[in-house]
PDB file of N, CA, C and O in Angstrom:
ATOM      1  N   MET A 144     -53.277  11.930  63.135  1.00 54.00           N
ATOM      2  CA  MET A 144     -52.336  11.602  61.842  1.00 54.00           C
ATOM      3  C   MET A 144     -51.661  10.808  62.020  1.00 54.00           C
ATOM      4  O   MET A 144     -49.708  11.219  60.829  1.00 54.00           O
ATOM      5  N   ASP A 145     -50.956   9.759  60.910  1.00 58.00           N
ATOM      6  CA  ASP A 145     -51.116   9.005  60.887  1.00 58.00           C
ATOM      7  C   ASP A 145     -49.724   8.511  59.237  1.00 58.00           C
ATOM      8  O   ASP A 145     -50.629   8.799  59.013  1.00 58.00           O
ATOM      9  N   GLN A 146     -48.810   8.027  59.223  1.00 56.00           N
ATOM     10  CA  GLN A 146     -48.006   7.620  57.800  1.00 56.00           C
ATOM     11  C   GLN A 146     -47.583   6.964  57.271  1.00 56.00           C
ATOM     12  O   GLN A 146     -48.263   6.000  58.529  1.00 56.00           O
ATOM     13  N   PRO A 147     -49.292   6.513  56.092  1.00 57.00           N
ATOM     14  CA  PRO A 147     -48.630   4.896  55.886  1.00 57.00           C
ATOM     15  C   PRO A 147     -47.141   4.310  55.535  1.00 57.00           C
ATOM     16  O   PRO A 147     -46.747   5.697  55.339  1.00 57.00           O
ATOM     17  N   GLN A 148     -46.516   3.473  55.865  1.00 58.00           N
ATOM     18  CA  GLN A 148     -46.027   2.478  55.696  1.00 58.00           C
ATOM     19  C   GLN A 148     -45.360   2.490  54.725  1.00 58.00           C
ATOM     20  O   GLN A 148     -45.868   2.431  53.893  1.00 58.00           O
ATOM     21  N   ARG A 149     -44.228   3.216  54.268  1.00 53.00           N
ATOM     22  CA  ARG A 149     -43.583   2.714  52.979  1.00 53.00           C
ATOM     23  C   ARG A 149     -42.091   1.912  53.008  1.00 53.00           C
ATOM     24  O   ARG A 149     -41.887   2.120  53.664  1.00 53.00           O
ATOM     25  N   ASP A 150     -42.520   1.695  52.060  1.00 52.00           N
ATOM     26  CA  ASP A 150     -41.344   0.532  52.098  1.00 52.00           C
ATOM     27  C   ASP A 150     -39.596   1.546  52.157  1.00 52.00           C
ATOM     28  O   ASP A 150     -39.663   2.309  51.168  1.00 52.00           O
ATOM     29  N   GLN A 151     -38.837   0.715  51.585  1.00 49.00           N
ATOM     30  CA  GLN A 151     -37.071   1.636  51.592  1.00 49.00           C
ATOM     31  C   GLN A 151     -36.835   1.997  50.217  1.00 49.00           C
ATOM     32  O   GLN A 151     -36.715   3.930  50.373  1.00 49.00           O
ATOM     33  N   SER A 152     -37.608   1.097  49.107  1.00 47.00           N
ATOM     34  CA  SER A 152     -37.694   1.450  47.917  1.00 47.00           C
ATOM     35  C   SER A 152     -38.537   3.200  47.379  1.00 47.00           C
ATOM     36  O   SER A 152     -38.240   3.813  46.225  1.00 47.00           O
ATOM     37  N   GLN A 153     -39.333   3.817  48.076  1.00 54.00           N
ATOM     38  CA  GLN A 153     -40.473   4.142  47.716  1.00 54.00           C
ATOM     39  C   GLN A 153     -39.722   5.526  49.476  1.00 54.00           C
ATOM     40  O   GLN A 153     -39.362   6.747  48.809  1.00 54.00           O
ATOM     41  N   GLN A 154     -38.416   5.423  50.212  1.00 55.00           N
ATOM     42  CA  GLN A 154     -38.400   6.754  51.542  1.00 55.00           C
ATOM     43  C   GLN A 154     -37.558   6.676  50.378  1.00 55.00           C
ATOM     44  O   GLN A 154     -37.129   7.840  50.870  1.00 55.00           O
ATOM     45  N   ASP A 155     -35.939   6.008  49.612  1.00 53.00           N
ATOM     46  CA  ASP A 155     -35.020   6.475  48.790  1.00 53.00           C
ATOM     47  C   ASP A 155     -34.554   5.904  47.572  1.00 53.00           C
ATOM     48  O   ASP A 155     -34.428   5.511  47.077  1.00 53.00           O
ATOM     49  N   PRO A 156     -34.323   7.544  46.727  1.00 55.00           N
ATOM     50  CA  PRO A 156     -34.580   6.308  45.666  1.00 55.00           C
ATOM     51  C   PRO A 156     -33.306   6.242  45.091  1.00 55.00           C
ATOM     52  O   PRO A 156     -33.615   5.580  44.280  1.00 55.00           O
ATOM     53  N   SER A 157     -32.074   6.529  45.956  1.00 58.00           N
ATOM     54  CA  SER A 157     -31.222   5.981  45.368  1.00 58.00           C
ATOM     55  C   SER A 157     -31.333   3.837  45.657  1.00 58.00           C
ATOM     56  O   SER A 157     -29.972   3.643  45.616  1.00 58.00           O
ATOM     57  N   TYR A 158     -32.490   3.697  46.404  1.00 57.00           N
ATOM     58  CA  TYR A 158     -32.243   1.853  47.537  1.00 57.00           C
ATOM     59  C   TYR A 158     -32.249   1.504  46.172  1.00 57.00           C
ATOM     60  O   TYR A 158     -33.112   1.577  44.926  1.00 57.00           O
ATOM     61  N   CYS A 159     -31.206  -0.054  45.179  1.00 58.00           N
ATOM     62  CA  CYS A 159     -31.787  -0.749  44.795  1.00 58.00           C
ATOM     63  C   CYS A 159     -31.701  -2.418  45.404  1.00 58.00           C
ATOM     64  O   CYS A 159     -30.660  -2.533  46.989  1.00 58.00           O
ATOM     65  N   SER A 160     -33.149  -2.680  45.723  1.00 59.00           N
ATOM     66  CA  SER A 160     -32.694  -3.394  46.520  1.00 59.00           C
ATOM     67  C   SER A 160     -31.965  -5.028  46.199  1.00 59.00           C
ATOM     68  O   SER A 160     -31.331  -4.923  44.176  1.00 59.00           O
ATOM     69  N   ALA A 161     -31.238  -6.238  46.678  1.00 54.00           N
ATOM     70  CA  ALA A 161     -30.952  -6.544  45.310  1.00 54.00           C
ATOM     71  C   ALA A 161     -31.122  -8.023  44.679  1.00 54.00           C
ATOM     72  O   ALA A 161     -32.782  -8.414  45.300  1.00 54.00           O
ATOM     73  N   PRO A 162     -30.490  -8.489  44.254  1.00 55.00           N
ATOM     74  CA  PRO A 162     -31.599 -10.075  42.800  1.00 55.00           C
ATOM     75  C   PRO A 162     -32.379 -10.494  43.769  1.00 55.00           C
ATOM     76  O   PRO A 162     -31.456 -11.039  45.311  1.00 55.00           O
ATOM     77  N   ALA A 163     -34.054 -12.066  43.666  1.00 55.00           N
ATOM     78  CA  ALA A 163     -33.825 -12.154  44.448  1.00 55.00           C
ATOM     79  C   ALA A 163     -33.377 -13.651  44.681  1.00 55.00           C
ATOM     80  O   ALA A 163     -33.476 -13.586  43.006  1.00 55.00           O
ATOM     81  N   ALA A 164     -34.178 -14.745  44.990  1.00 57.00           N
ATOM     82  CA  ALA A 164     -33.511 -15.877  44.075  1.00 57.00           C
ATOM     83  C   ALA A 164     -34.858 -16.876  43.664  1.00 57.00           C
ATOM     84  O   ALA A 164     -35.708 -16.029  43.305  1.00 57.00           O
ATOM     85  N   PRO A 165     -34.510 -17.435  42.369  1.00 58.00           N
ATOM     86  CA  PRO A 165     -35.728 -17.777  41.605  1.00 58.00           C
ATOM     87  C   PRO A 165     -37.233 -17.834  41.705  1.00 58.00           C
ATOM     88  O   PRO A 165     -37.162 -18.738  42.914  1.00 58.00           O
ATOM     89  N   ALA A 166     -38.182 -17.217  42.008  1.00 63.00           N
ATOM     90  CA  ALA A 166     -39.286 -17.685  42.431  1.00 63.00           C
ATOM     91  C   ALA A 166     -39.541 -19.107  43.461  1.00 63.00           C
ATOM     92  O   ALA A 166     -40.488 -19.864  44.143  1.00 63.00           O
ATOM     93  N   GLY A 167     -39.087 -20.135  41.947  1.00 70.00           N
ATOM     94  CA  GLY A 167     -40.228 -21.615  42.119  1.00 70.00           C
ATOM     95  C   GLY A 167     -38.781 -22.464  42.066  1.00 70.00           C
ATOM     96  O   GLY A 167     -38.646 -23.298  41.684  1.00 70.00           O
ATOM     97  N   ARG A 168     -38.045 -22.217  43.389  1.00 72.00           N
ATOM     98  CA  ARG A 168     -36.552 -22.902  43.671  1.00 72.00           C
ATOM     99  C   ARG A 168     -37.261 -23.627  44.138  1.00 72.00           C
ATOM    100  O   ARG A 168     -38.010 -23.655  45.047  1.00 72.00           O
ATOM    101  N   VAL A 169     -36.386 -24.918  43.554  1.00 78.00           N
ATOM    102  CA  VAL A 169     -36.602 -26.137  44.173  1.00 78.00           C
ATOM    103  C   VAL A 169     -35.592 -26.904  44.701  1.00 78.00           C
ATOM    104  O   VAL A 169     -33.895 -26.770  43.570  1.00 78.00           O
ATOM    105  N   PRO A 170     -35.359 -27.416  45.907  1.00 73.00           N
ATOM    106  CA  PRO A 170     -33.990 -28.440  46.437  1.00 73.00           C
ATOM    107  C   PRO A 170     -33.503 -29.067  45.561  1.00 73.00           C
ATOM    108  O   PRO A 170     -34.725 -30.164  44.408  1.00 73.00           O
ATOM    109  N   GLY A 171     -32.212 -28.865  45.434  1.00 69.00           N
ATOM    110  CA  GLY A 171     -31.574 -30.511  44.557  1.00 69.00           C
ATOM    111  C   GLY A 171     -31.102 -31.715  45.416  1.00 69.00           C
ATOM    112  O   GLY A 171     -31.378 -31.372  47.233  1.00 69.00           O
ATOM    113  N   PRO A 172     -30.662 -32.680  45.757  1.00 82.00           N
ATOM    114  CA  PRO A 172     -30.214 -33.064  44.552  1.00 82.00           C
ATOM    115  C   PRO A 172     -31.630 -33.786  43.390  1.00 82.00           C
ATOM    116  O   PRO A 172     -31.886 -33.777  44.526  1.00 82.00           O
ATOM    117  N   PRO A 173     -30.853 -33.659  42.817  1.00 90.00           N
ATOM    118  CA  PRO A 173     -29.315 -32.752  41.506  1.00 90.00           C
ATOM    119  C   PRO A 173     -29.624 -31.789  41.470  1.00 90.00           C
ATOM    120  O   PRO A 173     -30.693 -31.528  41.467  1.00 90.00           O
ATOM    121  N   TYR A 174     -28.269 -30.653  40.767  1.00 87.00           N
ATOM    122  CA  TYR A 174     -28.749 -29.671  41.205  1.00 87.00           C
ATOM    123  C   TYR A 174     -28.457 -29.065  39.810  1.00 87.00           C
ATOM    124  O   TYR A 174     -27.502 -30.133  38.175  1.00 87.00           O
ATOM    125  N   ALA A 175     -28.959 -28.371  38.947  1.00 89.00           N
ATOM    126  CA  ALA A 175     -28.974 -27.597  38.265  1.00 89.00           C
ATOM    127  C   ALA A 175     -27.588 -27.004  37.320  1.00 89.00           C
ATOM    128  O   ALA A 175     -26.774 -26.292  38.574  1.00 89.00           O
ATOM    129  N   ASP A 176     -26.831 -27.414  35.847  1.00 91.00           N
ATOM    130  CA  ASP A 176     -25.775 -26.264  35.490  1.00 91.00           C
ATOM    131  C   ASP A 176     -26.390 -25.963  35.336  1.00 91.00           C
ATOM    132  O   ASP A 176     -26.746 -24.212  34.860  1.00 91.00           O
ATOM    133  N   CYS A 177     -25.503 -24.771  35.855  1.00 92.00           N
ATOM    134  CA  CYS A 177     -24.892 -22.736  35.818  1.00 92.00           C
ATOM    135  C   CYS A 177     -24.656 -22.423  34.280  1.00 92.00           C
ATOM    136  O   CYS A 177     -23.885 -23.172  33.435  1.00 92.00           O
ATOM    137  N   PRO A 178     -25.655 -21.048  33.145  1.00 91.00           N
ATOM    138  CA  PRO A 178     -26.101 -21.317  31.996  1.00 91.00           C
ATOM    139  C   PRO A 178     -24.165 -20.810  31.445  1.00 91.00           C
ATOM    140  O   PRO A 178     -23.581 -20.520  30.250  1.00 91.00           O
ATOM    141  N   GLU A 179     -24.166 -20.141  32.565  1.00 91.00           N
ATOM    142  CA  GLU A 179     -22.872 -19.140  32.418  1.00 91.00           C
ATOM    143  C   GLU A 179     -21.771 -19.785  32.168  1.00 91.00           C
ATOM    144  O   GLU A 179     -20.685 -19.421  31.255  1.00 91.00           O
ATOM    145  N   CYS A 180     -21.312 -21.113  33.459  1.00 93.00           N
ATOM    146  CA  CYS A 180     -19.948 -21.798  32.904  1.00 93.00           C
ATOM    147  C   CYS A 180     -19.657 -23.229  32.927  1.00 93.00           C
ATOM    148  O   CYS A 180     -19.091 -23.816  32.983  1.00 93.00           O
ATOM    149  N   GLY A 181     -21.317 -24.107  33.480  1.00 90.00           N
ATOM    150  CA  GLY A 181     -21.578 -25.056  33.261  1.00 90.00           C
ATOM    151  C   GLY A 181     -21.600 -25.386  35.029  1.00 90.00           C
ATOM    152  O   GLY A 181     -21.000 -26.722  35.270  1.00 90.00           O
ATOM    153  N   GLU A 182     -20.575 -25.191  36.150  1.00 92.00           N
ATOM    154  CA  GLU A 182     -20.811 -25.271  36.742  1.00 92.00           C
ATOM    155  C   GLU A 182     -22.208 -25.444  37.601  1.00 92.00           C
ATOM    156  O   GLU A 182     -23.289 -25.305  36.937  1.00 92.00           O
ATOM    157  N   PRO A 183     -22.427 -26.876  39.072  1.00 90.00           N
ATOM    158  CA  PRO A 183     -23.054 -26.872  39.520  1.00 90.00           C
ATOM    159  C   PRO A 183     -24.396 -25.748  40.670  1.00 90.00           C
ATOM    160  O   PRO A 183     -22.996 -24.593  40.655  1.00 90.00           O
ATOM    161  N   THR A 184     -25.533 -25.569  40.526  1.00 90.00           N
ATOM    162  CA  THR A 184     -26.232 -24.302  40.710  1.00 90.00           C
ATOM    163  C   THR A 184     -25.931 -24.517  42.506  1.00 90.00           C
ATOM    164  O   THR A 184     -26.208 -26.034  42.450  1.00 90.00           O
ATOM    165  N   GLU A 185     -27.184 -24.198  42.607  1.00 87.00           N
ATOM    166  CA  GLU A 185     -27.062 -23.824  44.135  1.00 87.00           C
ATOM    167  C   GLU A 185     -29.175 -24.692  44.448  1.00 87.00           C
ATOM    168  O   GLU A 185     -29.418 -24.832  45.943  1.00 87.00           O
ATOM    169  N   TYR A 186     -29.200 -24.706  42.588  1.00 88.00           N
ATOM    170  CA  TYR A 186     -30.491 -25.203  43.186  1.00 88.00           C
ATOM    171  C   TYR A 186     -31.239 -26.110  42.267  1.00 88.00           C
ATOM    172  O   TYR A 186     -29.810 -26.658  41.042  1.00 88.00           O
ATOM    173  N   GLY A 187     -32.301 -27.348  42.598  1.00 88.00           N
ATOM    174  CA  GLY A 187     -32.364 -28.285  41.736  1.00 88.00           C
ATOM    175  C   GLY A 187     -32.700 -28.510  40.313  1.00 88.00           C
ATOM    176  O   GLY A 187     -33.295 -27.304  40.031  1.00 88.00           O
ATOM    177  N   VAL A 188     -32.754 -29.568  39.120  1.00 89.00           N
ATOM    178  CA  VAL A 188     -32.510 -28.840  37.673  1.00 89.00           C
ATOM    179  C   VAL A 188     -34.205 -29.055  37.300  1.00 89.00           C
ATOM    180  O   VAL A 188     -34.552 -28.231  36.289  1.00 89.00           O
ATOM    181  N   ALA A 189     -35.003 -28.762  38.461  1.00 87.00           N
ATOM    182  CA  ALA A 189     -36.401 -28.158  38.159  1.00 87.00           C
ATOM    183  C   ALA A 189     -36.896 -27.101  38.921  1.00 87.00           C
ATOM    184  O   ALA A 189     -37.776 -26.583  38.208  1.00 87.00           O
ATOM    185  N   THR A 190     -36.042 -26.360  38.935  1.00 86.00           N
ATOM    186  CA  THR A 190     -35.922 -24.345  39.387  1.00 86.00           C
ATOM    187  C   THR A 190     -36.331 -23.559  37.540  1.00 86.00           C
ATOM    188  O   THR A 190     -35.527 -24.296  37.573  1.00 86.00           O
ATOM    189  N   PRO A 191     -37.743 -22.906  37.726  1.00 86.00           N
ATOM    190  CA  PRO A 191     -37.435 -22.658  36.434  1.00 86.00           C
ATOM    191  C   PRO A 191     -37.186 -21.928  36.079  1.00 86.00           C
ATOM    192  O   PRO A 191     -36.845 -20.863  37.144  1.00 86.00           O
ATOM    193  N   GLY A 192     -37.018 -21.163  35.353  1.00 84.00           N
ATOM    194  CA  GLY A 192     -35.187 -19.491  34.785  1.00 84.00           C
ATOM    195  C   GLY A 192     -34.573 -19.876  34.614  1.00 84.00           C
ATOM    196  O   GLY A 192     -34.602 -21.390  35.094  1.00 84.00           O
ATOM    197  N   ALA A 193     -33.494 -19.466  34.109  1.00 84.00           N
ATOM    198  CA  ALA A 193     -32.464 -19.781  35.066  1.00 84.00           C
ATOM    199  C   ALA A 193     -31.759 -19.310  35.470  1.00 84.00           C
ATOM    200  O   ALA A 193     -31.798 -18.352  36.100  1.00 84.00           O
ATOM    201  N   VAL A 194     -30.570 -21.016  35.962  1.00 88.00           N
ATOM    202  CA  VAL A 194     -30.210 -20.540  37.676  1.00 88.00           C
ATOM    203  C   VAL A 194     -29.372 -20.104  37.265  1.00 88.00           C
ATOM    204  O   VAL A 194     -27.941 -21.087  36.231  1.00 88.00           O
ATOM    205  N   LEU A 195     -28.396 -18.648  37.865  1.00 90.00           N
ATOM    206  CA  LEU A 195     -26.266 -19.792  37.795  1.00 90.00           C
ATOM    207  C   LEU A 195     -25.842 -19.426  39.405  1.00 90.00           C
ATOM    208  O   LEU A 195     -26.856 -19.776  40.377  1.00 90.00           O
ATOM    209  N   CYS A 196     -25.167 -20.358  39.067  1.00 91.00           N
ATOM    210  CA  CYS A 196     -23.973 -21.744  39.410  1.00 91.00           C
ATOM    211  C   CYS A 196     -23.851 -19.775  41.328  1.00 91.00           C
ATOM    212  O   CYS A 196     -23.619 -18.935  40.912  1.00 91.00           O
ATOM    213  N   PRO A 197     -23.331 -19.465  42.157  1.00 90.00           N
ATOM    214  CA  PRO A 197     -22.703 -19.116  43.285  1.00 90.00           C
ATOM    215  C   PRO A 197     -22.046 -17.944  41.923  1.00 90.00           C
ATOM    216  O   PRO A 197     -21.947 -16.611  44.091  1.00 90.00           O
ATOM    217  N   VAL A 198     -21.204 -18.788  41.672  1.00 92.00           N
ATOM    218  CA  VAL A 198     -19.976 -17.768  41.308  1.00 92.00           C
ATOM    219  C   VAL A 198     -20.872 -16.001  40.265  1.00 92.00           C
ATOM    220  O   VAL A 198     -20.249 -15.364  40.141  1.00 92.00           O
ATOM    221  N   CYS A 199     -21.665 -16.501  39.513  1.00 92.00           N
ATOM    222  CA  CYS A 199     -21.424 -15.758  38.922  1.00 92.00           C
ATOM    223  C   CYS A 199     -22.660 -15.127  39.186  1.00 92.00           C
ATOM    224  O   CYS A 199     -23.445 -13.683  37.968  1.00 92.00           O
ATOM    225  N   GLU A 200     -23.502 -15.969  39.630  1.00 89.00           N
ATOM    226  CA  GLU A 200     -24.904 -14.687  40.773  1.00 89.00           C
ATOM    227  C   GLU A 200     -23.212 -14.065  41.001  1.00 89.00           C
ATOM    228  O   GLU A 200     -24.646 -12.909  40.772  1.00 89.00           O
ATOM    229  N   TRP A 201     -23.098 -13.809  41.814  1.00 91.00           N
ATOM    230  CA  TRP A 201     -22.508 -12.880  42.484  1.00 91.00           C
ATOM    231  C   TRP A 201     -21.872 -11.213  41.192  1.00 91.00           C
ATOM    232  O   TRP A 201     -21.890 -10.370  41.377  1.00 91.00           O
ATOM    233  N   GLN A 202     -20.799 -12.590  40.737  1.00 89.00           N
ATOM    234  CA  GLN A 202     -20.423 -11.745  39.506  1.00 89.00           C
ATOM    235  C   GLN A 202     -21.584 -10.756  38.677  1.00 89.00           C
ATOM    236  O   GLN A 202     -21.361  -9.581  38.340  1.00 89.00           O
ATOM    237  N   GLU A 203     -22.995 -11.076  38.573  1.00 87.00           N
ATOM    238  CA  GLU A 203     -24.026 -10.863  38.111  1.00 87.00           C
ATOM    239  C   GLU A 203     -24.811  -9.479  38.923  1.00 87.00           C
ATOM    240  O   GLU A 203     -24.722  -8.351  38.395  1.00 87.00           O
ATOM    241  N   ALA A 204     -24.235  -9.623  40.085  1.00 87.00           N
ATOM    242  CA  ALA A 204     -25.025  -8.344  41.563  1.00 87.00           C
ATOM    243  C   ALA A 204     -24.430  -7.382  40.850  1.00 87.00           C
ATOM    244  O   ALA A 204     -23.998  -7.003  40.412  1.00 87.00           O
ATOM    245  N   GLN A 205     -22.738  -7.833  41.001  1.00 88.00           N
ATOM    246  CA  GLN A 205     -22.025  -6.978  40.332  1.00 88.00           C
ATOM    247  C   GLN A 205     -22.320  -5.883  39.581  1.00 88.00           C
ATOM    248  O   GLN A 205     -22.266  -4.500  39.740  1.00 88.00           O
ATOM    249  N   ARG A 206     -22.296  -6.505  38.648  1.00 86.00           N
ATOM    250  CA  ARG A 206     -22.608  -5.900  37.044  1.00 86.00           C
ATOM    251  C   ARG A 206     -24.158  -4.782  37.593  1.00 86.00           C
ATOM    252  O   ARG A 206     -23.836  -4.006  36.296  1.00 86.00           O
ATOM    253  N   THR A 207     -25.205  -4.922  37.296  1.00 85.00           N
ATOM    254  CA  THR A 207     -26.276  -4.995  37.576  1.00 85.00           C
ATOM    255  C   THR A 207     -26.446  -4.432  39.111  1.00 85.00           C
ATOM    256  O   THR A 207     -27.507  -3.131  39.298  1.00 85.00           O
ATOM    257  N   ALA A 208     -25.495  -4.216  39.947  1.00 83.00           N
ATOM    258  CA  ALA A 208     -25.628  -2.835  41.752  1.00 83.00           C
ATOM    259  C   ALA A 208     -25.722  -2.400  41.092  1.00 83.00           C
ATOM    260  O   ALA A 208     -25.022  -1.140  39.700  1.00 83.00           O
ATOM    261  N   CYS A 209     -26.371  -1.374  41.432  1.00 71.00           N
ATOM    262  CA  CYS A 209     -26.774   0.361  41.373  1.00 71.00           C
ATOM    263  C   CYS A 209     -25.672   0.582  42.226  1.00 71.00           C
ATOM    264  O   CYS A 209     -24.633   0.711  42.746  1.00 71.00           O
ATOM    265  N   SER A 210     -24.835   1.750  41.854  1.00 60.00           N
ATOM    266  CA  SER A 210     -23.927   2.599  41.478  1.00 60.00           C
ATOM    267  C   SER A 210     -23.597   4.291  42.752  1.00 60.00           C
ATOM    268  O   SER A 210     -25.379   5.067  41.988  1.00 60.00           O
ATOM    269  N   GLY A 211     -23.222   4.334  43.343  1.00 53.00           N
ATOM    270  CA  GLY A 211     -23.624   5.701  43.284  1.00 53.00           C
ATOM    271  C   GLY A 211     -22.526   5.886  44.998  1.00 53.00           C
ATOM    272  O   GLY A 211     -22.165   5.622  45.888  1.00 53.00           O
TER     273      GLY A 211
END
C-alpha cells in the first residue's frame, strides 16, 4: 500500500515556505523602483504587483518568516 506523496508543508505543520518571486516576473531594464525605498529592483517595470528591491525583499521576508 503506497502512501501518496505529500509536499513538505503537509508533512510538517511548522514548515513555512519562502516567498516566491512575483508570478508575472518581467526581466529588465528598465527596472521597476521599489515602493518602500525607491531603489531599483531586479524586476522589469512591466512586472505586475508591488516588487521590492533585494534589501527590502529580504527585510520583508525576515518580518514574515516563521518563528520557531
